[in-house]
């Protein structure tokens, strides 16, 4: 069957639309917003393609109902490339779906140079433990070591895990690989214009005020500084403020009295600190979503002071390949990263070249696809929520090229959104490549260049809403 045929489609504002769409072609559905093109493309063709495929596999299609159409024939299994992000988490970035960072981790594990943690002298790659595949997923395996060629001390072999912020070997110990840390919002905890007895600490009731006042006064006596609790907190000395906020055992307070050990007991002055106590309770109940939401008002999120938001531990950030650390590479645009890979390949010799060859081949292909898809200006560290709908679609489009799928129906939702005019021809070339693999490529689009490049165009209208829902024209671009 050479066409997808629809008889009397009447969903939403569609008015008994009957249409034949040529298969294995680049087809553009266009028209005013609200004219019915998305209804036909997504709500009818896509969903019915999914439903029929599930039904053919004997799967339950509950929740995927048949659209109000007399008949649809010639459909293929359908894949949507729409404007919804696959993951809107701030910890999900361009590196994840492209898998480029995974290959960079392989590269750094095999070619990385780093200073010895004992003597500081540079250690070249050893090429030991050549079976790197699977090492990243075996946390129970003992850590392999070798002797530093300069000082003879044992040094851990580099693995992919050392460059993953999801693994203990690579994650920054301060932020546990999140790149951010929670700090107490001191202004929400304490009203510094008030004294402790008059309710300066907002969360303390009368019994708490009485008990903690005694602990604070005991701490002041232990360390030998003046603490007048009848004064507003704003009048406290720096040491008294640090004691109130961070506690007797905190580095912030102990810097004032480095030679005095903290009190042995709470009643003796071992005060925890209002901010420290808040963060402890938050950590203890981190799995309790209701409690997290309740405490969110008392917390602020800051960039991790130790890793600077990179999420990796210092030892991992110190490893370099061709003079670049892995964090610096994630901050390059994909186009510039491709250039760096070309330079790296030219610079490698001997064992390094042979070891890196298969990894570089895969990296070159993946980066080239993304650049071809018009995503060459993106960086690997770019957060997922900051991507436009068009950018997210182009990342998925690049991955589809690598899969070389055939015999499918692809439905795109305005993939030119956020794309510079000069890159539209690249997008068109990729859509045509998908078509040439033997797929039907259906694009909902307003861009005139994409419309002109289509094999077949369906124009919906004549207006929007109740004034639309009809096929105004259908045929090759030159015909309509």
Short mmCIF file of C-alpha atoms in Angstrom, two decimals:
data_model
loop_
_atom_site.label_atom_id
_atom_site.label_comp_id
_atom_site.label_asym_id
_atom_site.label_seq_id
_atom_site.Cartn_x
_atom_site.Cartn_y
_atom_site.Cartn_z
CA UNK A 1 0.00 0.00 0.00
CA UNK A 2 1.56 3.29 -1.13
CA UNK A 3 -0.64 5.67 0.91
CA UNK A 4 -1.90 6.24 4.41
CA UNK A 5 -5.61 6.79 3.90
CA UNK A 6 -7.96 8.50 6.35
CA UNK A 7 -11.74 8.47 5.89
CA UNK A 8 -13.98 10.97 7.71
CA UNK A 9 -11.74 12.09 10.56
CA UNK A 10 -13.86 14.18 12.94
CA UNK A 11 -11.82 14.66 16.10
CA UNK A 12 -11.86 18.13 17.70
CA UNK A 13 -12.47 20.65 14.93
CA UNK A 14 -11.79 18.28 12.00
CA UNK A 15 -14.83 18.18 9.72
CA UNK A 16 -14.97 14.66 8.25
CA UNK A 17 -11.52 14.96 6.70
CA UNK A 18 -10.76 12.37 4.04
CA UNK A 19 -7.17 12.31 2.88
CA UNK A 20 -4.48 10.14 1.28
CA UNK A 21 -0.90 10.77 2.46
CA UNK A 22 1.89 9.21 0.38
CA UNK A 23 4.11 6.83 2.34
CA UNK A 24 7.92 6.98 2.42
CA UNK A 25 7.78 10.69 1.67
CA UNK A 26 8.58 13.94 3.52
CA UNK A 27 5.10 15.33 4.21
CA UNK A 28 4.41 18.73 5.79
CA UNK A 29 1.11 19.54 7.52
CA UNK A 30 0.72 23.30 7.63
CA UNK A 31 -1.91 25.94 8.26
CA UNK A 32 -2.91 28.45 10.92
CA UNK A 33 -2.48 27.57 14.59
CA UNK A 34 -5.65 25.75 15.63
CA UNK A 35 -6.55 24.74 12.09
CA UNK A 36 -6.45 21.00 12.87
CA UNK A 37 -3.05 19.91 11.59
CA UNK A 38 -1.76 18.78 15.02
CA UNK A 39 -5.01 16.93 15.65
CA UNK A 40 -4.51 14.90 12.48
CA UNK A 41 -0.77 14.37 12.96
CA UNK A 42 -0.58 13.58 16.68
CA UNK A 43 -4.05 12.78 17.99
CA UNK A 44 -5.08 10.60 15.05
CA UNK A 45 -2.17 9.26 12.98
CA UNK A 46 0.37 8.95 15.80
CA UNK A 47 -2.00 7.53 18.41
CA UNK A 48 -3.69 5.14 16.01
CA UNK A 49 -0.28 3.98 14.75
CA UNK A 50 0.74 3.24 18.35
CA UNK A 51 -2.60 1.55 19.11
CA UNK A 52 -2.49 -0.70 16.05
CA UNK A 53 1.11 -1.70 16.77
CA UNK A 54 0.29 -2.55 20.39
CA UNK A 55 -2.73 -4.52 19.27
CA UNK A 56 -0.66 -6.47 16.76
CA UNK A 57 1.74 -7.43 19.56
CA UNK A 58 -1.15 -8.65 21.70
CA UNK A 59 -0.66 -5.86 24.23
CA UNK A 60 -3.50 -4.28 26.20
CA UNK A 61 -4.52 -0.99 24.55
CA UNK A 62 -6.55 0.27 27.49
CA UNK A 63 -6.20 4.07 27.58
CA UNK A 64 -5.33 4.29 23.87
CA UNK A 65 -8.75 4.47 22.30
CA UNK A 66 -9.51 4.41 18.60
CA UNK A 67 -9.99 7.96 17.27
CA UNK A 68 -13.32 9.02 15.74
CA UNK A 69 -12.49 8.04 12.16
CA UNK A 70 -14.42 5.74 9.84
CA UNK A 71 -11.24 4.07 8.61
CA UNK A 72 -7.45 4.43 8.64
CA UNK A 73 -5.32 2.12 6.53
CA UNK A 74 -1.67 1.91 5.55
CA UNK A 75 -0.37 3.02 8.95
CA UNK A 76 3.10 2.09 10.20
CA UNK A 77 4.34 1.93 13.79
CA UNK A 78 4.67 5.58 14.84
CA UNK A 79 7.24 7.58 16.81
CA UNK A 80 6.58 11.13 18.04
CA UNK A 81 9.29 13.78 18.11
CA UNK A 82 7.24 16.46 19.84
CA UNK A 83 7.89 19.57 21.95
CA UNK A 84 7.90 17.80 25.31
CA UNK A 85 11.25 17.26 26.99
CA UNK A 86 12.02 13.66 27.90
CA UNK A 87 13.45 14.75 31.24
CA UNK A 88 12.92 18.14 32.85
CA UNK A 89 15.23 17.54 35.80
CA UNK A 90 17.87 20.23 36.39
CA UNK A 91 20.38 17.38 36.86
CA UNK A 92 19.68 16.05 33.35
CA UNK A 93 21.70 17.70 30.60
CA UNK A 94 22.76 17.40 26.97
CA UNK A 95 25.44 14.87 27.90
CA UNK A 96 22.93 12.22 28.97
CA UNK A 97 20.82 11.53 25.85
CA UNK A 98 23.72 12.00 23.42
CA UNK A 99 25.99 9.49 25.26
CA UNK A 100 28.97 11.66 24.29
CA UNK A 101 29.97 12.11 27.93
CA UNK A 102 30.02 8.33 28.36
CA UNK A 103 32.61 8.05 25.60
CA UNK A 104 34.62 10.93 27.06
CA UNK A 105 34.72 9.05 30.35
CA UNK A 106 36.14 6.05 28.49
CA UNK A 107 38.71 8.30 26.83
CA UNK A 108 39.83 9.86 30.11
CA UNK A 109 39.96 6.50 31.89
CA UNK A 110 42.30 5.15 29.22
CA UNK A 111 44.39 8.20 28.23
CA UNK A 112 44.18 10.42 31.31
CA UNK A 113 47.27 12.01 32.84
CA UNK A 114 47.19 13.17 36.46
CA UNK A 115 49.41 14.22 39.35
CA UNK A 116 50.36 11.54 41.87
CA UNK A 117 48.30 12.06 45.05
CA UNK A 118 51.43 11.33 47.12
CA UNK A 119 54.34 13.14 45.42
CA UNK A 120 52.53 15.40 42.93
CA UNK A 121 54.59 14.19 39.96
CA UNK A 122 52.72 13.62 36.66
CA UNK A 123 51.61 10.04 36.02
CA UNK A 124 51.18 9.00 32.36
CA UNK A 125 48.48 6.54 31.26
CA UNK A 126 49.38 2.92 31.98
CA UNK A 127 47.00 1.16 29.53
CA UNK A 128 46.55 -1.50 32.22
CA UNK A 129 43.17 -3.02 32.86
CA UNK A 130 42.28 -2.83 29.18
CA UNK A 131 38.92 -4.47 29.80
CA UNK A 132 37.18 -1.23 30.79
CA UNK A 133 33.72 -2.32 29.66
CA UNK A 134 31.53 -3.24 32.60
CA UNK A 135 34.00 -1.92 35.19
CA UNK A 136 31.75 1.07 35.67
CA UNK A 137 28.89 -1.16 36.83
CA UNK A 138 30.74 -3.41 39.27
CA UNK A 139 30.89 -1.51 42.57
CA UNK A 140 31.80 -4.66 44.49
CA UNK A 141 35.01 -5.17 42.52
CA UNK A 142 38.19 -4.37 44.49
CA UNK A 143 40.01 -1.22 43.45
CA UNK A 144 42.97 -1.96 41.18
CA UNK A 145 46.19 -0.09 41.95
CA UNK A 146 49.67 0.33 40.54
CA UNK A 147 52.86 1.87 41.89
CA UNK A 148 53.68 5.48 41.08
CA UNK A 149 56.80 5.46 38.86
CA UNK A 150 58.23 8.40 40.86
CA UNK A 151 57.61 7.65 44.55
CA UNK A 152 56.58 3.99 44.49
CA UNK A 153 53.34 4.60 46.39
CA UNK A 154 50.15 2.77 45.33
CA UNK A 155 47.82 4.75 43.04
CA UNK A 156 44.31 3.75 41.98
CA UNK A 157 43.77 2.76 38.36
CA UNK A 158 41.49 5.21 36.55
CA UNK A 159 38.07 3.85 35.55
CA UNK A 160 34.98 5.36 33.98
CA UNK A 161 33.49 5.66 37.46
CA UNK A 162 36.12 8.26 38.38
CA UNK A 163 34.44 10.66 35.94
CA UNK A 164 30.84 9.98 36.91
CA UNK A 165 29.07 12.22 39.41
CA UNK A 166 26.68 9.29 40.05
CA UNK A 167 29.47 7.10 41.42
CA UNK A 168 31.31 7.50 44.76
CA UNK A 169 34.63 7.29 42.93
CA UNK A 170 33.87 10.42 40.93
CA UNK A 171 31.24 12.39 42.85
CA UNK A 172 32.24 15.48 44.82
CA UNK A 173 32.03 14.39 48.47
CA UNK A 174 30.62 17.73 49.60
CA UNK A 175 27.55 17.82 47.33
CA UNK A 176 27.48 14.05 46.56
CA UNK A 177 27.57 14.81 42.85
CA UNK A 178 24.62 17.23 42.72
CA UNK A 179 26.70 20.36 42.09
CA UNK A 180 24.61 22.26 44.64
CA UNK A 181 24.28 22.25 48.40
CA UNK A 182 21.43 23.20 50.69
CA UNK A 183 22.07 25.98 53.15
CA UNK A 184 19.78 27.21 55.88
CA UNK A 185 18.05 30.51 55.14
CA UNK A 186 19.17 32.33 58.26
CA UNK A 187 16.70 35.17 57.79
CA UNK A 188 13.82 32.69 57.98
CA UNK A 189 15.23 30.99 61.08
CA UNK A 190 16.18 33.98 63.21
CA UNK A 191 14.81 37.51 63.63
CA UNK A 192 18.00 39.32 64.59
CA UNK A 193 16.11 42.38 65.77
CA UNK A 194 14.85 40.36 68.76
CA UNK A 195 16.54 38.79 71.75
CA UNK A 196 16.49 35.05 72.41
CA UNK A 197 13.92 35.31 75.26
CA UNK A 198 11.69 37.51 73.08
CA UNK A 199 11.46 34.98 70.23
CA UNK A 200 14.49 35.62 68.00
CA UNK A 201 14.57 31.95 66.96
CA UNK A 202 11.24 31.58 65.20
CA UNK A 203 10.94 27.82 65.73
CA UNK A 204 11.52 27.82 69.50
CA UNK A 205 8.58 27.71 71.89
CA UNK A 206 8.90 28.78 75.54
CA UNK A 207 10.34 25.45 76.87
CA UNK A 208 12.88 25.38 74.00
CA UNK A 209 13.89 28.98 74.73
CA UNK A 210 14.48 28.18 78.38
CA UNK A 211 16.42 24.97 77.71
CA UNK A 212 18.58 26.29 74.86
CA UNK A 213 19.30 29.55 76.67
CA UNK A 214 20.91 27.50 79.41
CA UNK A 215 22.99 25.55 76.87
CA UNK A 216 24.14 28.76 75.16
CA UNK A 217 25.15 30.35 78.47
CA UNK A 218 27.06 27.17 79.42
CA UNK A 219 28.90 27.30 76.07
CA UNK A 220 29.82 30.96 76.63
CA UNK A 221 31.19 30.09 80.08
CA UNK A 222 33.15 27.12 78.65
CA UNK A 223 34.85 29.26 76.01
CA UNK A 224 35.11 32.37 78.17
CA UNK A 225 33.26 34.99 76.12
CA UNK A 226 30.45 37.35 77.06
CA UNK A 227 26.93 36.39 75.95
CA UNK A 228 24.02 38.63 76.97
CA UNK A 229 20.87 36.86 75.81
CA UNK A 230 18.75 39.89 76.66
CA UNK A 231 20.36 41.78 73.77
CA UNK A 232 19.10 41.47 70.16
CA UNK A 233 20.94 38.84 68.11
CA UNK A 234 22.18 41.64 65.85
CA UNK A 235 24.32 42.83 68.81
CA UNK A 236 26.00 39.43 69.28
CA UNK A 237 29.73 39.12 68.74
CA UNK A 238 30.89 37.09 65.70
CA UNK A 239 31.68 34.13 67.96
CA UNK A 240 28.25 34.27 69.63
CA UNK A 241 26.49 34.47 66.26
CA UNK A 242 28.45 31.50 64.88
CA UNK A 243 27.63 29.52 68.03
CA UNK A 244 23.90 30.26 67.65
CA UNK A 245 23.77 29.46 63.94
CA UNK A 246 26.33 26.67 63.46
CA UNK A 247 27.03 25.15 66.89
CA UNK A 248 30.00 24.42 69.09
CA UNK A 249 31.43 21.66 66.85
CA UNK A 250 31.26 23.56 63.56
CA UNK A 251 34.42 24.87 61.86
CA UNK A 252 32.71 28.26 61.60
CA UNK A 253 32.63 28.52 65.41
CA UNK A 254 35.80 26.60 66.30
CA UNK A 255 37.94 29.03 64.29
CA UNK A 256 37.36 31.52 67.11
CA UNK A 257 38.75 29.13 69.76
CA UNK A 258 41.07 26.67 67.93
CA UNK A 259 42.80 25.54 71.12
CA UNK A 260 39.67 24.77 73.16
CA UNK A 261 37.90 21.42 72.79
CA UNK A 262 34.07 21.50 72.58
CA UNK A 263 32.11 20.71 75.75
CA UNK A 264 31.56 17.02 76.43
CA UNK A 265 27.79 17.30 76.94
CA UNK A 266 24.88 19.35 75.69
CA UNK A 267 24.14 20.70 79.16
CA UNK A 268 27.78 21.63 79.41
CA UNK A 269 27.48 23.84 76.30
CA UNK A 270 27.67 21.44 73.35
CA UNK A 271 25.07 23.46 71.40
CA UNK A 272 24.21 22.10 67.93
CA UNK A 273 23.30 25.38 66.20
CA UNK A 274 19.93 26.26 64.68
CA UNK A 275 21.15 26.04 61.07
CA UNK A 276 23.11 22.82 61.68
CA UNK A 277 20.12 21.21 63.37
CA UNK A 278 17.84 22.16 60.48
CA UNK A 279 20.16 20.60 57.90
CA UNK A 280 20.55 17.46 60.02
CA UNK A 281 16.80 16.96 60.26
CA UNK A 282 16.45 17.59 56.54
CA UNK A 283 19.09 14.97 55.71
CA UNK A 284 17.53 12.41 58.07
CA UNK A 285 14.13 12.74 56.40
CA UNK A 286 15.27 13.35 52.82
CA UNK A 287 13.04 10.50 51.58
CA UNK A 288 9.93 12.12 53.07
CA UNK A 289 8.50 14.24 50.24
CA UNK A 290 5.99 16.01 52.49
CA UNK A 291 8.73 16.95 54.95
CA UNK A 292 11.01 18.14 52.14
CA UNK A 293 8.27 20.43 50.85
CA UNK A 294 7.67 21.77 54.35
CA UNK A 295 11.36 22.50 54.91
CA UNK A 296 11.95 24.03 51.47
CA UNK A 297 10.92 27.46 52.76
CA UNK A 298 13.80 27.39 55.25
CA UNK A 299 16.50 26.38 52.76
CA UNK A 300 18.41 28.05 49.95
CA UNK A 301 20.33 26.24 47.23
CA UNK A 302 23.88 27.36 46.46
CA UNK A 303 26.57 26.22 44.06
CA UNK A 304 28.78 23.69 45.81
CA UNK A 305 31.75 25.62 47.24
CA UNK A 306 34.18 22.73 46.72
CA UNK A 307 33.47 21.57 43.14
CA UNK A 308 32.03 24.84 41.81
CA UNK A 309 29.02 23.05 40.39
CA UNK A 310 31.07 20.58 38.32
CA UNK A 311 29.87 17.69 40.55
CA UNK A 312 33.22 15.87 40.34
CA UNK A 313 35.80 15.35 43.09
CA UNK A 314 39.15 17.23 42.84
CA UNK A 315 41.11 14.11 41.86
CA UNK A 316 38.85 13.57 38.83
CA UNK A 317 39.06 17.21 37.76
CA UNK A 318 42.85 16.99 37.85
CA UNK A 319 43.00 14.34 35.11
CA UNK A 320 43.75 15.70 31.64
CA UNK A 321 43.87 14.47 28.07
CA UNK A 322 45.84 16.64 25.64
CA UNK A 323 45.93 19.36 28.29
CA UNK A 324 42.15 19.50 28.83
CA UNK A 325 40.21 18.24 31.83
CA UNK A 326 36.81 16.62 31.31
CA UNK A 327 34.91 19.55 32.83
CA UNK A 328 36.46 21.96 30.31
CA UNK A 329 35.33 19.71 27.46
CA UNK A 330 31.72 19.72 28.69
CA UNK A 331 31.80 23.52 28.44
CA UNK A 332 32.86 23.51 24.79
CA UNK A 333 30.21 23.80 22.11
CA UNK A 334 29.66 20.50 20.30
CA UNK A 335 31.18 22.04 17.16
CA UNK A 336 34.32 23.05 19.10
CA UNK A 337 34.43 19.65 20.78
CA UNK A 338 34.50 18.09 17.32
CA UNK A 339 37.48 20.28 16.46
CA UNK A 340 39.25 19.24 19.66
CA UNK A 341 38.74 15.58 18.78
CA UNK A 342 40.29 16.15 15.37
CA UNK A 343 43.34 17.73 17.00
CA UNK A 344 43.58 14.93 19.55
CA UNK A 345 43.55 12.25 16.87
CA UNK A 346 46.37 14.02 15.04
CA UNK A 347 48.46 14.34 18.21
CA UNK A 348 48.24 10.72 19.43
CA UNK A 349 51.01 8.28 18.66
CA UNK A 350 51.77 4.61 19.26
CA UNK A 351 49.83 2.83 21.99
CA UNK A 352 47.76 5.93 22.76
CA UNK A 353 46.55 6.13 19.17
CA UNK A 354 45.62 2.46 18.95
CA UNK A 355 43.85 2.48 22.33
CA UNK A 356 41.89 5.64 21.52
CA UNK A 357 40.94 4.75 17.94
CA UNK A 358 37.60 2.93 18.56
CA UNK A 359 36.50 5.51 21.13
CA UNK A 360 37.37 8.44 18.88
CA UNK A 361 35.52 6.84 15.96
CA UNK A 362 32.30 6.67 17.97
CA UNK A 363 32.77 10.18 19.34
CA UNK A 364 33.37 11.63 15.87
CA UNK A 365 30.17 10.08 14.52
CA UNK A 366 27.99 11.20 17.44
CA UNK A 367 29.29 14.76 17.49
CA UNK A 368 28.97 15.05 13.70
CA UNK A 369 25.31 13.95 13.85
CA UNK A 370 24.49 16.60 16.43
CA UNK A 371 26.25 19.32 14.47
CA UNK A 372 24.43 18.18 11.35
CA UNK A 373 21.14 18.39 13.25
CA UNK A 374 21.79 22.06 14.01
CA UNK A 375 22.79 21.50 17.64
CA UNK A 376 26.48 22.32 17.23
CA UNK A 377 26.25 25.41 19.45
CA UNK A 378 25.02 23.43 22.49
CA UNK A 379 27.36 22.32 25.27
CA UNK A 380 27.28 19.00 27.10
CA UNK A 381 26.72 20.76 30.44
CA UNK A 382 23.61 22.59 29.16
CA UNK A 383 20.72 21.76 31.52
CA UNK A 384 17.70 20.01 30.06
CA UNK A 385 15.11 22.52 31.37
CA UNK A 386 16.90 25.33 29.51
CA UNK A 387 16.51 23.62 26.10
CA UNK A 388 13.86 24.93 23.75
CA UNK A 389 11.35 22.47 22.32
CA UNK A 390 13.14 22.60 18.96
CA UNK A 391 16.53 21.93 20.54
CA UNK A 392 15.18 18.89 22.39
CA UNK A 393 13.70 17.56 19.14
CA UNK A 394 17.01 17.97 17.31
CA UNK A 395 18.85 15.98 19.98
CA UNK A 396 16.38 13.14 19.51
CA UNK A 397 16.62 13.49 15.74
CA UNK A 398 20.39 13.01 15.87
CA UNK A 399 19.95 9.81 17.90
CA UNK A 400 17.41 8.50 15.38
CA UNK A 401 19.97 8.85 12.59
CA UNK A 402 22.26 6.50 14.48
CA UNK A 403 19.51 3.91 14.89
CA UNK A 404 18.88 3.61 11.10
CA UNK A 405 15.26 2.56 11.68
CA UNK A 406 13.09 1.87 8.64
CA UNK A 407 9.42 1.32 7.83
CA UNK A 408 8.17 3.75 10.50
CA UNK A 409 6.02 6.86 10.71
CA UNK A 410 7.86 9.78 12.34
CA UNK A 411 5.77 12.75 13.48
CA UNK A 412 7.62 16.03 14.18
CA UNK A 413 6.16 19.10 15.86
CA UNK A 414 7.73 22.29 14.45
CA UNK A 415 11.38 21.19 14.69
CA UNK A 416 12.59 24.58 13.42
CA UNK A 417 11.63 26.29 16.71
CA UNK A 418 14.73 28.07 18.03
CA UNK A 419 16.77 27.08 14.96
CA UNK A 420 18.81 29.74 13.18
CA UNK A 421 17.77 30.28 9.56
CA UNK A 422 21.20 29.28 8.31
CA UNK A 423 20.81 25.80 9.86
CA UNK A 424 17.38 25.01 8.38
CA UNK A 425 18.95 23.34 5.36
CA UNK A 426 20.78 20.94 7.69
CA UNK A 427 17.52 19.98 9.37
CA UNK A 428 15.90 19.39 5.99
CA UNK A 429 18.81 17.16 4.95
CA UNK A 430 18.32 15.01 8.07
CA UNK A 431 14.57 14.72 7.51
CA UNK A 432 15.28 13.58 3.96
CA UNK A 433 17.79 11.02 5.23
CA UNK A 434 15.12 9.57 7.52
CA UNK A 435 12.80 9.42 4.52
CA UNK A 436 15.43 7.78 2.33
CA UNK A 437 15.83 5.01 4.92
CA UNK A 438 12.28 3.97 4.01
CA UNK A 439 10.26 5.97 6.55
CA UNK A 440 7.28 8.29 6.28
CA UNK A 441 8.28 11.64 7.79
CA UNK A 442 5.35 13.81 8.84
CA UNK A 443 6.27 17.36 9.91
CA UNK A 444 3.90 19.91 11.40
CA UNK A 445 5.54 23.16 10.37
CA UNK A 446 5.08 26.82 9.42
CA UNK A 447 8.61 27.44 8.10
CA UNK A 448 8.45 28.25 4.36
CA UNK A 449 11.83 26.66 3.60
CA UNK A 450 10.74 23.34 5.12
CA UNK A 451 7.39 23.52 3.32
CA UNK A 452 9.13 24.13 -0.01
CA UNK A 453 11.45 21.16 0.60
CA UNK A 454 8.59 18.71 1.24
CA UNK A 455 7.54 16.01 -1.19
CA UNK A 456 3.90 16.56 -0.27
CA UNK A 457 2.08 19.35 1.58
CA UNK A 458 -1.33 19.34 3.28
CA UNK A 459 -2.68 22.82 4.11
CA UNK A 460 -5.38 23.02 6.79
CA UNK A 461 -7.82 25.88 7.24
CA UNK A 462 -9.24 28.09 6.04
CA UNK A 463 -9.22 29.60 9.55
CA UNK A 464 -8.60 28.46 13.11
CA UNK A 465 -10.85 26.74 15.63
CA UNK A 466 -14.41 26.29 14.34
CA UNK A 467 -13.36 28.07 11.15
CA UNK A 468 -10.71 25.43 10.40
CA UNK A 469 -10.67 21.66 10.30
CA UNK A 470 -10.72 21.29 6.52
CA UNK A 471 -8.07 20.41 3.94
CA UNK A 472 -7.64 23.57 1.89
CA UNK A 473 -5.03 22.14 -0.46
CA UNK A 474 -2.93 18.99 -0.81
CA UNK A 475 -0.16 18.08 -3.22
CA UNK A 476 3.43 18.76 -4.15
CA UNK A 477 4.68 22.24 -3.13
CA UNK A 478 4.88 23.32 -6.75
CA UNK A 479 1.23 22.36 -7.33
CA UNK A 480 -0.29 24.29 -4.44
#
